[in-house]
Tab-separated table of C-alpha atoms in Angstrom:
chain	number	residue	atom	x	y	z
W	1	MET	CA	9.465	37.703	-109.241
W	2	GLU	CA	13.151	37.282	-109.439
W	3	ALA	CA	13.445	39.076	-106.225
W	4	GLN	CA	10.768	36.836	-104.643
W	5	HIS	CA	12.422	33.776	-106.064
W	6	GLN	CA	15.696	34.888	-104.656
W	7	VAL	CA	14.055	35.436	-101.276
W	8	LYS	CA	12.391	32.022	-101.522
W	9	GLU	CA	15.648	30.404	-102.523
W	10	ALA	CA	17.333	32.255	-99.774
W	11	ARG	CA	14.700	30.930	-97.336
W	12	GLY	CA	15.076	27.473	-98.874
W	13	GLU	CA	18.757	27.596	-98.527
W	14	ALA	CA	18.358	28.772	-95.052
W	15	THR	CA	15.885	25.965	-94.406
W	16	SER	CA	18.023	23.377	-96.092
W	17	PHE	CA	20.988	24.712	-94.215
W	18	THR	CA	19.391	24.898	-90.763
W	19	GLN	CA	17.082	21.890	-90.930
W	20	PRO	CA	19.811	19.298	-90.811
W	21	ARG	CA	21.406	21.154	-87.912
W	22	SER	CA	18.057	21.366	-86.117
W	23	MET	CA	17.397	17.673	-86.675
W	24	GLU	CA	20.891	16.867	-85.616
W	25	ALA	CA	20.500	19.023	-82.547
W	26	LYS	CA	17.208	17.349	-81.737
W	27	HIS	CA	18.782	13.971	-82.303
W	28	GLN	CA	21.722	14.895	-80.164
W	29	VAL	CA	19.390	16.187	-77.428
W	30	LYS	CA	17.296	13.036	-77.731
W	31	GLU	CA	20.421	10.889	-77.541
W	32	ALA	CA	21.624	13.001	-74.650
W	33	ARG	CA	18.277	12.543	-72.942
W	34	GLY	CA	18.371	8.846	-73.712
W	35	VAL	CA	21.827	8.540	-72.277
W	36	ALA	CA	20.780	10.566	-69.261
W	37	THR	CA	17.665	8.438	-68.860
W	38	SER	CA	19.561	5.207	-69.142
W	39	PHE	CA	22.141	6.484	-66.639
W	40	THR	CA	19.927	8.242	-64.047
W	41	GLN	CA	16.910	5.907	-63.913
W	42	PRO	CA	18.528	3.423	-61.495
W	43	ARG	CA	19.754	6.254	-59.239
W	44	SER	CA	16.242	7.759	-59.077
W	45	MET	CA	14.674	4.443	-57.986
W	46	GLU	CA	17.382	3.931	-55.365
W	47	ALA	CA	16.774	7.403	-53.978
W	48	GLN	CA	13.049	6.717	-53.773
W	49	HIS	CA	13.648	3.456	-51.942
W	50	GLN	CA	16.062	5.109	-49.538
W	51	GLY	CA	13.593	7.927	-48.874
W	52	LEU	CA	10.777	5.501	-48.189
W	53	LEU	CA	12.975	3.441	-45.873
W	54	SER	CA	14.080	6.562	-44.028
W	55	LEU	CA	10.470	7.679	-43.609
W	56	LEU	CA	9.368	4.299	-42.257
W	57	THR	CA	12.332	4.193	-39.879
W	58	SER	CA	11.503	7.642	-38.523
W	59	VAL	CA	7.866	6.706	-37.996
W	60	LEU	CA	8.845	3.483	-36.233
W	61	ILE	CA	11.322	5.213	-33.906
W	62	SER	CA	8.791	7.927	-33.086
W	63	TRP	CA	6.166	5.281	-32.251
W	64	ILE	CA	8.570	3.357	-29.998
W	65	VAL	CA	9.697	6.470	-28.129
W	66	ALA	CA	6.111	7.617	-27.664
W	67	SER	CA	5.043	4.208	-26.425
W	68	PRO	CA	4.469	3.971	-22.628
W	69	ARG	CA	6.460	0.719	-22.690
W	70	PHE	CA	9.619	2.580	-23.657
W	71	GLY	CA	11.745	3.733	-20.756
W	72	ASN	CA	15.193	3.586	-19.229
W	73	GLY	CA	16.601	2.485	-22.567
W	74	LEU	CA	14.454	-0.654	-22.535
W	75	CYS	CA	11.420	-1.683	-24.524
W	76	TYR	CA	9.024	-3.721	-22.412
W	77	GLY	CA	6.446	-6.339	-23.270
W	78	GLN	CA	2.927	-5.938	-24.491
W	79	ASN	CA	1.498	-6.518	-21.001
W	80	ARG	CA	2.822	-3.176	-19.754
W	81	THR	CA	4.860	-4.880	-17.034
W	82	LEU	CA	8.326	-3.975	-15.842
W	83	ASN	CA	10.579	-6.548	-14.211
W	84	VAL	CA	13.001	-5.520	-11.478
W	85	LEU	CA	15.531	-7.984	-12.940
W	86	ASP	CA	15.762	-5.788	-16.045
W	87	PHE	CA	17.127	-2.990	-13.877
W	88	GLY	CA	20.062	-4.967	-12.528
W	89	ALA	CA	18.554	-6.793	-9.559
W	90	SER	CA	20.050	-10.219	-8.901
W	91	GLY	CA	17.419	-11.726	-6.611
W	92	ASP	CA	19.898	-14.224	-5.153
W	93	GLY	CA	19.194	-13.289	-1.527
W	94	ILE	CA	22.789	-12.099	-1.048
W	95	ALA	CA	23.544	-9.132	-3.334
W	96	ASP	CA	22.253	-5.658	-2.513
W	97	ASP	CA	19.353	-4.905	-4.888
W	98	THR	CA	18.512	-1.469	-3.489
W	99	GLU	CA	19.819	0.506	-6.481
W	100	ALA	CA	17.905	-1.679	-8.928
W	101	PHE	CA	14.675	-1.028	-7.023
W	102	LEU	CA	15.295	2.727	-7.070
W	103	ASN	CA	15.972	2.700	-10.824
W	104	ALA	CA	12.908	0.580	-11.465
W	105	TRP	CA	10.798	2.999	-9.422
W	106	LYS	CA	11.945	5.954	-11.550
W	107	THR	CA	10.702	4.251	-14.705
W	108	LEU	CA	7.539	3.016	-13.013
W	109	CYS	CA	6.685	6.486	-11.776
W	110	GLU	CA	7.271	7.924	-15.234
W	111	THR	CA	5.228	5.362	-17.150
W	112	GLY	CA	2.430	4.261	-14.839
W	113	GLN	CA	3.040	0.585	-15.465
W	114	THR	CA	3.267	-2.378	-13.076
W	115	LEU	CA	6.590	-3.437	-11.584
W	116	ASN	CA	6.927	-7.195	-11.111
W	117	ILE	CA	8.931	-8.671	-8.250
W	118	PRO	CA	9.180	-12.173	-9.718
W	119	ALA	CA	8.476	-15.407	-7.868
W	120	GLY	CA	11.365	-17.695	-6.990
W	121	LYS	CA	13.687	-14.761	-6.241
W	122	THR	CA	14.774	-13.112	-2.986
W	123	PHE	CA	15.766	-9.449	-3.128
W	124	VAL	CA	17.830	-7.829	-0.365
W	125	VAL	CA	16.799	-4.194	-0.044
W	126	LYS	CA	18.125	-1.532	2.308
W	127	PRO	CA	15.896	1.322	3.541
W	128	LEU	CA	14.731	3.415	0.608
W	129	GLN	CA	12.279	6.190	-0.176
W	130	LEU	CA	10.024	5.931	-3.230
W	131	VAL	CA	8.708	9.403	-3.948
W	132	GLY	CA	5.923	10.811	-6.122
W	133	PRO	CA	3.959	12.401	-7.503
W	134	CYS	CA	4.034	10.065	-10.469
W	135	LYS	CA	2.862	11.010	-13.956
W	136	SER	CA	0.073	8.444	-13.702
W	137	ASN	CA	-2.428	7.924	-10.904
W	138	ASN	CA	-2.283	4.190	-11.549
W	139	VAL	CA	1.042	2.768	-10.375
W	140	GLY	CA	1.331	-0.921	-9.492
W	141	ILE	CA	3.809	-3.228	-7.779
W	142	GLN	CA	3.219	-6.976	-8.120
W	143	ILE	CA	5.042	-8.844	-5.346
W	144	ASP	CA	5.343	-12.526	-6.201
W	145	GLY	CA	8.874	-13.068	-4.863
W	146	ASN	CA	10.535	-12.206	-1.558
W	147	ILE	CA	11.823	-8.845	-0.333
W	148	VAL	CA	14.058	-9.042	2.740
W	149	GLY	CA	15.736	-6.435	4.903
W	150	PRO	CA	19.474	-6.281	5.623
W	151	SER	CA	20.947	-8.819	8.028
W	152	THR	CA	23.150	-6.390	9.997
W	153	LEU	CA	22.117	-3.254	11.908
W	154	SER	CA	24.778	-1.101	10.241
W	155	GLU	CA	23.039	-1.609	6.892
W	156	TRP	CA	19.848	-0.118	8.343
W	157	ALA	CA	21.389	3.285	9.099
W	158	ASP	CA	19.565	5.052	6.248
W	159	ALA	CA	16.230	4.251	7.907
W	160	CYS	CA	16.924	6.967	10.461
W	161	LYS	CA	17.610	9.507	7.713
W	162	ILE	CA	14.353	8.963	5.813
W	163	GLY	CA	11.852	8.838	8.661
W	164	GLN	CA	12.495	5.572	10.497
W	165	CYS	CA	10.953	3.401	7.841
W	166	TRP	CA	12.228	0.634	5.580
W	167	LEU	CA	10.093	0.736	2.412
W	168	CYS	CA	8.883	4.326	2.437
W	169	PHE	CA	6.312	5.662	-0.034
W	170	LEU	CA	5.727	9.406	-0.167
W	171	ASN	CA	3.094	11.356	-2.096
W	172	VAL	CA	2.079	8.579	-4.512
W	173	LYS	CA	-1.554	8.666	-5.593
W	174	GLY	CA	-3.282	5.527	-6.855
W	175	LEU	CA	-0.550	3.122	-5.746
W	176	VAL	CA	-1.519	-0.574	-5.880
W	177	ILE	CA	0.673	-3.181	-4.167
W	178	LYS	CA	-0.515	-6.764	-4.482
W	179	GLY	CA	0.663	-10.322	-4.964
W	180	GLU	CA	1.345	-13.477	-2.991
W	181	GLY	CA	4.946	-12.719	-2.119
W	182	LEU	CA	6.689	-12.151	1.205
W	183	ILE	CA	8.110	-8.996	2.788
W	184	ASN	CA	10.515	-10.051	5.558
W	185	GLY	CA	11.773	-7.244	7.792
W	186	ASN	CA	14.476	-9.258	9.570
W	187	GLY	CA	13.122	-7.976	12.862
W	188	PRO	CA	15.011	-10.294	15.253
W	189	ILE	CA	18.272	-8.375	14.766
W	190	TRP	CA	16.475	-5.353	16.267
W	191	TRP	CA	14.481	-7.092	18.980
W	192	LYS	CA	17.531	-8.585	20.671
W	193	GLN	CA	18.931	-5.089	21.312
W	194	GLU	CA	18.192	-4.107	24.908
W	195	THR	CA	18.035	-0.431	23.941
W	196	GLN	CA	15.838	-1.063	20.895
W	197	SER	CA	18.090	1.266	18.889
W	198	ILE	CA	20.584	0.822	16.095
W	199	ASN	CA	23.430	0.775	18.598
W	200	ASP	CA	24.106	1.614	22.226
W	201	THR	CA	25.371	5.107	21.442
W	202	ASP	CA	22.726	6.332	18.975
W	203	MET	CA	19.552	6.140	21.045
W	204	THR	CA	17.508	8.144	18.518
W	205	CYS	CA	17.620	5.538	15.746
W	206	LYS	CA	14.810	3.154	16.649
W	207	PRO	CA	13.503	0.144	14.711
W	208	PRO	CA	11.790	1.239	11.487
W	209	THR	CA	8.288	0.547	10.200
W	210	ALA	CA	8.336	-1.965	7.346
W	211	LEU	CA	5.852	-0.291	4.971
W	212	ASN	CA	5.227	3.417	5.458
W	213	PHE	CA	2.712	5.362	3.340
W	214	HIS	CA	2.562	9.148	3.693
W	215	LYS	CA	0.151	11.169	1.568
W	216	CYS	CA	-0.756	8.169	-0.572
W	217	ASP	CA	-4.419	8.683	-1.492
W	218	GLN	CA	-6.365	5.846	-3.165
W	219	LEU	CA	-3.837	3.319	-1.895
W	220	GLN	CA	-4.610	-0.390	-2.326
W	221	LEU	CA	-2.776	-3.232	-0.591
W	222	SER	CA	-3.719	-6.889	-1.043
W	223	GLY	CA	-2.520	-10.458	-1.062
W	224	PHE	CA	1.019	-10.307	0.304
W	225	THR	CA	2.537	-11.399	3.625
W	226	SER	CA	4.627	-9.194	5.903
W	227	ARG	CA	6.708	-11.076	8.448
W	228	ASP	CA	8.939	-9.970	11.337
W	229	SER	CA	8.825	-6.240	10.817
W	230	PRO	CA	11.372	-4.407	13.003
W	231	ARG	CA	8.512	-2.256	14.325
W	232	ALA	CA	5.004	-1.724	12.900
W	233	HIS	CA	4.270	-3.657	9.710
W	234	ILE	CA	2.162	-0.977	7.964
W	235	PHE	CA	1.723	2.698	8.792
W	236	ILE	CA	-0.909	4.741	6.943
W	237	HIS	CA	-0.410	8.482	7.483
W	238	SER	CA	-2.210	11.463	5.930
W	239	SER	CA	-3.814	9.235	3.292
W	240	ASN	CA	-7.447	9.043	2.175
W	241	GLY	CA	-9.419	6.428	0.280
W	242	VAL	CA	-7.281	3.462	1.386
W	243	ARG	CA	-8.286	-0.183	0.909
W	244	ILE	CA	-6.417	-3.122	2.481
W	245	SER	CA	-7.556	-6.703	1.933
W	246	ASN	CA	-6.404	-10.309	2.109
W	247	ILE	CA	-3.047	-9.623	3.718
W	248	HIS	CA	-1.202	-11.654	6.351
W	249	LEU	CA	0.919	-9.871	8.975
W	250	SER	CA	2.889	-11.903	11.487
W	251	ALA	CA	5.512	-11.513	14.197
W	252	PRO	CA	6.172	-13.413	17.445
W	253	GLU	CA	3.905	-12.691	20.392
W	254	LYS	CA	6.809	-11.248	22.419
W	255	SER	CA	8.250	-9.084	19.639
W	256	PRO	CA	8.207	-5.441	20.824
W	257	ASN	CA	6.047	-2.767	19.153
W	258	THR	CA	5.291	-4.867	16.078
W	259	ASP	CA	1.852	-3.377	15.392
W	260	GLY	CA	0.010	-4.802	12.427
W	261	ILE	CA	-1.554	-1.669	10.913
W	262	ASP	CA	-1.372	1.858	12.367
W	263	ILE	CA	-3.595	4.598	10.933
W	264	SER	CA	-3.080	8.307	11.606
W	265	LEU	CA	-4.524	11.506	10.105
W	266	SER	CA	-6.383	9.466	7.509
W	267	SER	CA	-9.976	9.033	6.378
W	268	GLN	CA	-12.094	6.609	4.338
W	269	VAL	CA	-9.964	3.575	5.182
W	270	THR	CA	-11.192	-0.004	4.730
W	271	ILE	CA	-9.414	-3.089	6.083
W	272	GLN	CA	-10.987	-6.473	5.405
W	273	ASP	CA	-10.509	-10.225	5.057
W	274	SER	CA	-7.065	-10.351	6.671
W	275	PHE	CA	-5.060	-12.130	9.366
W	276	ILE	CA	-2.860	-10.250	11.841
W	277	GLY	CA	-0.803	-11.944	14.549
W	278	THR	CA	1.874	-9.746	16.145
W	279	GLY	CA	3.473	-8.597	19.397
W	280	ASP	CA	1.411	-5.402	19.739
W	281	ASP	CA	-1.835	-3.872	18.441
W	282	CYS	CA	-3.261	-5.753	15.504
W	283	ILE	CA	-4.849	-2.504	14.307
W	284	ALA	CA	-4.447	0.894	15.989
W	285	ILE	CA	-6.495	3.945	15.010
W	286	LYS	CA	-4.596	7.063	16.022
W	287	GLY	CA	-5.352	10.794	16.126
W	288	GLY	CA	-6.861	12.598	13.165
W	289	SER	CA	-8.549	9.510	11.726
W	290	SER	CA	-12.194	9.120	10.741
W	291	PHE	CA	-14.516	6.865	8.764
W	292	VAL	CA	-12.472	3.722	9.224
W	293	ASN	CA	-14.085	0.325	8.577
W	294	ILE	CA	-12.535	-2.968	9.695
W	295	THR	CA	-14.396	-6.162	8.771
W	296	HIS	CA	-13.587	-9.884	8.812
W	297	VAL	CA	-10.140	-9.487	10.356
W	298	THR	CA	-8.638	-12.048	12.720
W	299	CYS	CA	-6.286	-10.843	15.476
W	300	GLY	CA	-4.070	-13.118	17.520
W	301	PRO	CA	-1.630	-13.090	19.032
W	302	GLY	CA	-1.550	-9.363	19.633
W	303	HIS	CA	-3.011	-6.525	21.665
W	304	GLY	CA	-6.311	-6.404	19.871
W	305	PHE	CA	-8.274	-3.805	17.913
W	306	SER	CA	-7.432	-0.432	19.431
W	307	VAL	CA	-8.528	3.158	19.162
W	308	GLY	CA	-5.408	4.939	20.358
W	309	SER	CA	-3.332	5.525	22.031
W	310	LEU	CA	-4.535	9.128	22.094
W	311	GLY	CA	-3.395	12.185	24.036
W	312	GLN	CA	0.240	11.317	24.677
W	313	ASP	CA	1.397	14.758	23.516
W	314	PRO	CA	-0.471	17.467	25.463
W	315	ALA	CA	0.294	19.967	22.692
W	316	THR	CA	-1.600	17.895	20.109
W	317	THR	CA	-5.362	17.501	19.937
W	318	ASP	CA	-6.202	13.919	19.036
W	319	ASN	CA	-9.628	13.419	17.465
W	320	VAL	CA	-11.013	10.096	16.246
W	321	GLU	CA	-14.561	9.384	15.085
W	322	GLN	CA	-16.664	7.037	12.972
W	323	VAL	CA	-14.601	3.906	13.477
W	324	HIS	CA	-16.356	0.570	12.840
W	325	PHE	CA	-15.016	-2.861	13.814
W	326	GLN	CA	-17.366	-5.595	12.647
W	327	ASN	CA	-17.312	-9.387	12.236
W	328	CYS	CA	-13.798	-9.661	13.656
W	329	ILE	CA	-12.136	-12.342	15.787
W	330	CYS	CA	-9.746	-12.082	18.739
W	331	ASN	CA	-7.885	-15.362	19.199
W	332	LYS	CA	-5.847	-15.508	22.429
W	333	SER	CA	-5.115	-11.796	22.180
W	334	THR	CA	-4.112	-9.618	25.134
W	335	ASN	CA	-7.070	-7.318	24.450
W	336	CYS	CA	-9.882	-7.343	21.943
W	337	ALA	CA	-12.100	-4.241	21.753
W	338	ARG	CA	-10.010	-1.437	23.260
W	339	ILE	CA	-9.866	2.352	23.600
W	340	LYS	CA	-6.717	3.749	25.240
W	341	THR	CA	-5.883	7.367	26.107
W	342	TRP	CA	-3.135	9.044	28.130
W	343	MET	CA	-3.793	11.324	31.076
W	344	GLY	CA	-3.433	15.029	30.304
W	345	GLY	CA	-4.348	14.752	26.627
W	346	SER	CA	-7.024	16.590	24.654
W	347	GLY	CA	-9.466	15.804	21.879
W	348	TYR	CA	-12.178	13.187	21.535
W	349	ALA	CA	-12.931	9.594	20.610
W	350	ARG	CA	-16.576	9.280	19.594
W	351	ALA	CA	-18.850	7.249	17.357
W	352	ILE	CA	-16.796	4.080	17.889
W	353	PHE	CA	-18.507	0.753	17.143
W	354	PHE	CA	-17.455	-2.819	17.973
W	355	ARG	CA	-20.051	-5.201	16.516
W	356	GLN	CA	-20.429	-8.956	15.974
W	357	MET	CA	-17.051	-9.950	17.411
W	358	ILE	CA	-15.834	-13.381	18.528
W	359	LEU	CA	-13.566	-13.907	21.548
W	360	GLU	CA	-11.346	-16.938	21.989
W	361	GLN	CA	-9.548	-16.753	25.362
W	362	SER	CA	-8.919	-13.016	25.180
W	363	GLN	CA	-7.219	-11.577	28.284
W	364	ASN	CA	-9.166	-8.286	28.303
W	365	PRO	CA	-12.136	-8.719	25.986
W	366	ILE	CA	-13.589	-5.199	26.394
W	367	ILE	CA	-11.568	-2.325	27.807
W	368	ILE	CA	-11.669	1.467	27.909
W	369	ASP	CA	-8.449	2.624	29.570
W	370	GLN	CA	-8.132	6.383	30.094
W	371	HIS	CA	-5.163	5.968	32.430
W	372	TYR	CA	-3.027	4.288	29.823
W	373	CYS	CA	0.675	4.245	30.625
W	374	ASN	CA	2.845	2.267	28.268
W	375	GLY	CA	5.578	0.123	29.792
W	376	GLY	CA	8.687	2.022	30.836
W	377	HIS	CA	6.956	5.396	31.204
W	378	ASN	CA	6.600	7.352	34.419
W	379	CYS	CA	2.988	8.467	34.311
W	380	PRO	CA	2.000	10.850	37.127
W	381	ALA	CA	-1.604	11.948	37.398
W	382	LYS	CA	-2.512	14.823	35.082
W	383	THR	CA	-5.561	16.976	34.551
W	384	GLY	CA	-7.365	16.994	31.235
W	385	ALA	CA	-8.187	14.039	29.035
W	386	VAL	CA	-9.466	12.911	25.682
W	387	LYS	CA	-13.279	12.841	25.836
W	388	VAL	CA	-14.728	9.372	25.149
W	389	SER	CA	-18.396	9.166	24.131
W	390	ASN	CA	-20.892	7.309	21.957
W	391	VAL	CA	-19.176	3.918	22.040
W	392	THR	CA	-21.130	0.781	21.154
W	393	PHE	CA	-20.262	-2.840	21.995
W	394	SER	CA	-22.826	-5.092	20.358
W	395	GLY	CA	-23.090	-8.790	19.544
W	396	ILE	CA	-19.815	-9.715	21.267
W	397	THR	CA	-19.508	-13.309	22.395
W	398	GLY	CA	-16.860	-15.817	23.423
W	399	THR	CA	-14.446	-16.610	26.235
W	400	SER	CA	-12.225	-14.566	28.530
W	401	ALA	CA	-8.866	-15.839	29.774
W	402	SER	CA	-9.055	-13.554	32.841
W	403	GLU	CA	-11.676	-13.020	35.510
W	404	GLN	CA	-12.030	-9.320	34.661
W	405	ALA	CA	-13.848	-9.482	31.349
W	406	ILE	CA	-15.021	-5.866	31.019
W	407	THR	CA	-13.127	-2.754	32.146
W	408	LEU	CA	-14.453	0.784	31.821
W	409	ASP	CA	-11.786	2.940	33.462
W	410	CYS	CA	-12.594	6.519	32.498
W	411	SER	CA	-11.073	9.930	33.229
W	412	ASP	CA	-12.574	12.667	35.376
W	413	LEU	CA	-14.460	13.802	32.276
W	414	GLY	CA	-16.238	10.455	32.297
W	415	CYS	CA	-17.111	8.151	29.415
W	416	THR	CA	-20.639	8.899	28.258
W	417	ASP	CA	-23.191	7.161	26.047
W	418	ILE	CA	-21.579	3.752	26.407
W	419	LEU	CA	-23.922	1.140	24.934
W	420	MET	CA	-23.653	-2.596	25.613
W	421	ASP	CA	-26.086	-4.867	23.794
W	422	HIS	CA	-26.094	-8.652	23.550
W	423	VAL	CA	-22.644	-9.060	25.042
W	424	ASN	CA	-22.115	-12.598	26.319
W	425	ILE	CA	-18.670	-13.375	27.698
W	426	THR	CA	-17.956	-16.610	29.548
W	427	SER	CA	-14.884	-17.854	31.360
W	428	ALA	CA	-12.355	-20.003	29.543
W	429	SER	CA	-11.400	-21.565	32.879
W	430	GLY	CA	-14.857	-21.844	34.414
W	431	LEU	CA	-14.242	-19.150	37.089
W	432	PRO	CA	-16.762	-16.375	37.738
W	433	LEU	CA	-16.281	-13.225	35.677
W	434	ARG	CA	-16.621	-9.608	36.731
W	435	SER	CA	-16.837	-6.083	35.286
W	436	VAL	CA	-15.087	-2.962	36.585
W	437	CYS	CA	-16.522	0.551	36.180
W	438	ASN	CA	-15.041	3.946	36.858
W	439	LYS	CA	-16.956	7.098	35.869
W	440	ALA	CA	-18.715	5.489	32.917
W	441	SER	CA	-22.380	5.986	32.032
W	442	GLY	CA	-24.737	4.568	29.459
W	443	LYS	CA	-26.976	1.558	28.933
W	444	ALA	CA	-26.557	-2.197	28.915
W	445	SER	CA	-28.930	-4.960	27.881
W	446	PHE	CA	-28.539	-8.711	27.550
W	447	THR	CA	-24.991	-8.350	28.843
W	448	SER	CA	-22.956	-10.835	30.865
W	449	PRO	CA	-21.143	-10.271	33.102
W	450	PRO	CA	-23.384	-7.407	34.242
W	451	ILE	CA	-22.005	-3.875	34.358
W	452	PRO	CA	-23.180	-2.035	37.472
W	453	CYS	CA	-22.500	1.507	36.256
W	454	LEU	CA	-24.621	1.166	33.122
W	455	SER	CA	-28.394	1.334	33.169
W	456	SER	CA	-30.115	-1.928	32.308
W	457	ASN	CA	-33.536	-0.453	31.539
W	458	GLY	CA	-34.933	-1.791	28.295
W	459	SER	CA	-33.364	-3.593	25.399
W	460	LEU	CA	-31.348	-1.660	22.864
W	461	SER	CA	-32.274	-4.131	20.155
W	462	SER	CA	-34.766	-6.968	20.238
W	463	VAL	CA	-32.943	-9.248	17.805
W	464	ILE	CA	-29.270	-9.884	17.156
W	465	ALA	CA	-28.451	-11.758	13.955
W	466	PRO	CA	-27.056	-15.233	14.608
W	467	ILE	CA	-23.297	-15.530	14.428
W	468	SER	CA	-21.655	-18.429	12.630
W	469	VAL	CA	-18.008	-19.057	13.378
W	470	ASN	CA	-15.608	-21.893	12.755
W	471	LEU	CA	-12.639	-21.712	15.122
W	472	LEU	CA	-9.861	-23.912	13.813
W	473	ARG	CA	-7.349	-25.896	15.856
W	474	PRO	CA	-4.653	-23.947	17.774
W	475	ASN	CA	-1.632	-22.772	15.761
W	476	HIS	CA	-3.752	-22.458	12.617
W	477	SER	CA	-4.448	-19.102	11.028
W	478	TYR	CA	-8.083	-18.546	10.308
W	479	LEU	CA	-10.775	-16.203	9.203
W	480	SER	CA	-14.416	-16.879	9.862
W	481	TYR	CA	-17.116	-15.148	7.926
W	482	PHE	CA	-20.573	-14.548	9.240
W	483	GLY	CA	-24.053	-14.895	7.818
W	484	ILE	CA	-23.991	-15.639	4.110
W	485	HIS	CA	-20.217	-15.430	3.765
W	486	ALA	CA	-18.296	-18.636	3.224
W	487	HIS	CA	-15.557	-19.714	5.632
W	488	LYS	CA	-12.065	-18.879	4.475
W	489	THR	CA	-8.647	-19.967	5.711
W	490	ILE	CA	-5.466	-18.014	5.143
W	491	LYS	CA	-2.242	-19.989	5.037
W	492	ALA	CA	0.235	-19.349	7.838
């Protein structure tokens, strides 16, 4: 018992000895924790706030960078529109804005947005090349202001380095150019040159095309005006699925080689509801083109609606087929419905249709010319020719400014399957009209003046739909729709 008591006392002593120290230790730890808590609590909350802020900042930056409106160090508006002014363009009509346009194109091609050329501004742009492919197949340019070419020939020198064009688009799919702005090519500085070259020593640098599109599938052009192009206004080359509408192309009647629209090596092209008045062909369909539809287009002044010229290069086979001109007007044009081929060429022009067309004092209303020789060329007789066949002229009416209203001048191969139906051409001066035939064959019905080389047996169609046209006063641009379409006037 004594021993147990001693053990118990010993334990009690130990307990009484260690308990205060344990309590003290706990109290000290508690105090230490309390001190630590009172000291570290504010720092912990601050760290949490900083972490949350950092996280939100990172998310926001990532969202902005990933946004398609972020590019070139700029964040653009909610309407996904770029403005050429944001890239350094001045638009004062004096400063060179070429570099700004190139920089804007880089961002546009990367983002697939729409580039705005703002109204009330005039941008001086030297020849440039805008190249794809772009990351998006939906790239837009909204032209509301003015784009003008350089005022001196020396500033045009780059045009000869990039393919004799001014605004050159290459390999851009899904490009849309629209707006009510003006593209002014400053053509007169070229036209006054006797050599039609950049200077008298460099004869290879000829006037450039204003708008050149090469390998630009699903191209859309609408709304804008092109004035005084140095050469052709628009050239469509190696492009499919093209739509052009509501554009206005103009140049003086005597301006050289200022075609409205040239089409080459292209298919599925539609041109509609437009006015073209130039010094050369209003529309020219060149080799390698097919399934082209032209409707409700007014031509004048100009050289008319042409297939060709074809066969100029004997080494190249020029084929054109399925071309449809319908509900178009020729107002005081040199020609209207025309096919032109060089001697010695090869290929074919077939399935060509001119329907429901109005003539107003056209010099050569209907012409197939297989002995075409452009001014300034020495054209000796050559063997071989582009074969012309299956050509229809139907529902053509109006006045001729010359006595020779219809010309079918074919090659030794002959023009075959020429169909004339309900063609009624009268003289603007009251003089008798005539037709000229050379090696052409086919059928004609209800046609005046008569065509002696075409058979007149039977009618090709018993009824031609009535044509409604409203020719406005001279010096006014106009479009006239037919049938159920309303009349429409395009401003000059």
